């Protein structure tokens, strides 16, 4: 077997390079985010889990649209207030979903 041995000088240079790299905080952070974590692997194994929040927001959107139509057609204050409450909840859930998506995209495209 052909082994390449480093001279004392080469080992010292290599140790200095490794020391410099270990002090680079942004590189260390980037290397940590590239590692696979147990939690990420488990959630990616269950694709239905990722669709749950999307379905909730979609159902809230349908409910909000139905309340809007009823509130406009009847003019009842109770329906108008129900629409307003459902609209706020729908927007809050949608904003949370968009923030989660943007964080995932940023985490995937970090090295570039």
One Martini backbone bead per residue (centre of mass of N, CA, C, O) as a GRO file, in nm:
protein
  112
    1UNK     BB    1   0.098   0.036   0.021
    2UNK     BB    2   0.051   0.382  -0.048
    3UNK     BB    3   0.198   0.620   0.161
    4UNK     BB    4   0.153   0.949   0.277
    5UNK     BB    5   0.393   1.148   0.426
    6UNK     BB    6   0.445   1.393   0.657
    7UNK     BB    7   0.613   1.639   0.740
    8UNK     BB    8   0.673   1.849   0.991
    9UNK     BB    9   0.609   2.104   0.829
   10UNK     BB   10   0.335   2.008   0.709
   11UNK     BB   11   0.195   1.957   0.982
   12UNK     BB   12   0.216   2.252   1.082
   13UNK     BB   13   0.061   2.383   0.851
   14UNK     BB   14  -0.198   2.218   0.888
   15UNK     BB   15  -0.252   2.311   1.179
   16UNK     BB   16  -0.280   2.614   1.110
   17UNK     BB   17  -0.518   2.587   0.917
   18UNK     BB   18  -0.713   2.452   1.117
   19UNK     BB   19  -0.708   2.682   1.321
   20UNK     BB   20  -0.818   2.905   1.134
   21UNK     BB   21  -1.085   2.758   1.062
   22UNK     BB   22  -1.193   2.727   1.362
   23UNK     BB   23  -1.217   3.057   1.396
   24UNK     BB   24  -1.442   3.057   1.183
   25UNK     BB   25  -1.765   3.128   1.240
   26UNK     BB   26  -1.914   3.115   0.963
   27UNK     BB   27  -1.807   2.838   0.883
   28UNK     BB   28  -1.912   2.681   1.125
   29UNK     BB   29  -2.212   2.746   1.077
   30UNK     BB   30  -2.225   2.623   0.792
   31UNK     BB   31  -2.143   2.335   0.876
   32UNK     BB   32  -2.381   2.288   1.070
   33UNK     BB   33  -2.617   2.329   0.851
   34UNK     BB   34  -2.519   2.078   0.669
   35UNK     BB   35  -2.605   1.898   0.871
   36UNK     BB   36  -2.776   1.628   0.975
   37UNK     BB   37  -3.071   1.600   1.141
   38UNK     BB   38  -3.300   1.415   1.299
   39UNK     BB   39  -3.550   1.597   1.262
   40UNK     BB   40  -3.531   1.639   0.952
   41UNK     BB   41  -3.554   1.345   0.874
   42UNK     BB   42  -3.829   1.282   1.000
   43UNK     BB   43  -4.002   1.500   0.845
   44UNK     BB   44  -3.926   1.397   0.551
   45UNK     BB   45  -4.069   1.110   0.587
   46UNK     BB   46  -4.341   1.305   0.628
   47UNK     BB   47  -4.528   1.461   0.396
   48UNK     BB   48  -4.807   1.515   0.545
   49UNK     BB   49  -4.697   1.718   0.757
   50UNK     BB   50  -4.651   1.957   0.548
   51UNK     BB   51  -4.965   1.983   0.451
   52UNK     BB   52  -5.128   2.079   0.695
   53UNK     BB   53  -5.097   2.395   0.694
   54UNK     BB   54  -5.206   2.431   0.407
   55UNK     BB   55  -5.491   2.317   0.461
   56UNK     BB   56  -5.572   2.515   0.679
   57UNK     BB   57  -5.548   2.772   0.506
   58UNK     BB   58  -5.747   2.681   0.289
   59UNK     BB   59  -5.994   2.647   0.474
   60UNK     BB   60  -5.993   2.936   0.580
   61UNK     BB   61  -6.037   3.066   0.303
   62UNK     BB   62  -6.312   2.939   0.246
   63UNK     BB   63  -6.454   3.044   0.497
   64UNK     BB   64  -6.404   3.345   0.441
   65UNK     BB   65  -6.550   3.356   0.169
   66UNK     BB   66  -6.825   3.265   0.273
   67UNK     BB   67  -6.860   3.497   0.476
   68UNK     BB   68  -6.846   3.724   0.271
   69UNK     BB   69  -7.091   3.649   0.104
   70UNK     BB   70  -7.295   3.655   0.338
   71UNK     BB   71  -7.240   3.947   0.436
   72UNK     BB   72  -7.317   4.086   0.167
   73UNK     BB   73  -7.603   3.961   0.124
   74UNK     BB   74  -7.721   4.045   0.425
   75UNK     BB   75  -7.574   4.257   0.639
   76UNK     BB   76  -7.482   4.121   0.892
   77UNK     BB   77  -7.295   4.189   1.166
   78UNK     BB   78  -7.211   3.903   1.251
   79UNK     BB   79  -7.088   3.823   0.972
   80UNK     BB   80  -6.886   4.052   0.955
   81UNK     BB   81  -6.729   3.974   1.216
   82UNK     BB   82  -6.664   3.685   1.131
   83UNK     BB   83  -6.502   3.764   0.885
   84UNK     BB   84  -6.288   3.935   1.030
   85UNK     BB   85  -6.180   3.709   1.209
   86UNK     BB   86  -6.109   3.506   0.984
   87UNK     BB   87  -5.915   3.693   0.831
   88UNK     BB   88  -5.702   3.725   1.053
   89UNK     BB   89  -5.637   3.425   1.089
   90UNK     BB   90  -5.556   3.371   0.797
   91UNK     BB   91  -5.322   3.576   0.781
   92UNK     BB   92  -5.153   3.461   1.013
   93UNK     BB   93  -5.115   3.177   0.893
   94UNK     BB   94  -4.991   3.268   0.625
   95UNK     BB   95  -4.747   3.415   0.743
   96UNK     BB   96  -4.625   3.171   0.887
   97UNK     BB   97  -4.587   3.003   0.629
   98UNK     BB   98  -4.401   3.202   0.476
   99UNK     BB   99  -4.177   3.208   0.685
  100UNK     BB  100  -4.109   2.910   0.674
  101UNK     BB  101  -4.038   2.899   0.374
  102UNK     BB  102  -3.810   3.113   0.380
  103UNK     BB  103  -3.628   2.960   0.577
  104UNK     BB  104  -3.591   2.708   0.403
  105UNK     BB  105  -3.469   2.850   0.157
  106UNK     BB  106  -3.229   2.980   0.306
  107UNK     BB  107  -3.105   2.711   0.410
  108UNK     BB  108  -3.060   2.584   0.121
  109UNK     BB  109  -2.907   2.869   0.000
  110UNK     BB  110  -2.651   2.952   0.169
  111UNK     BB  111  -2.378   2.898   0.000
  112UNK     BB  112  -2.469   3.117  -0.235
   0.00000   0.00000   0.00000
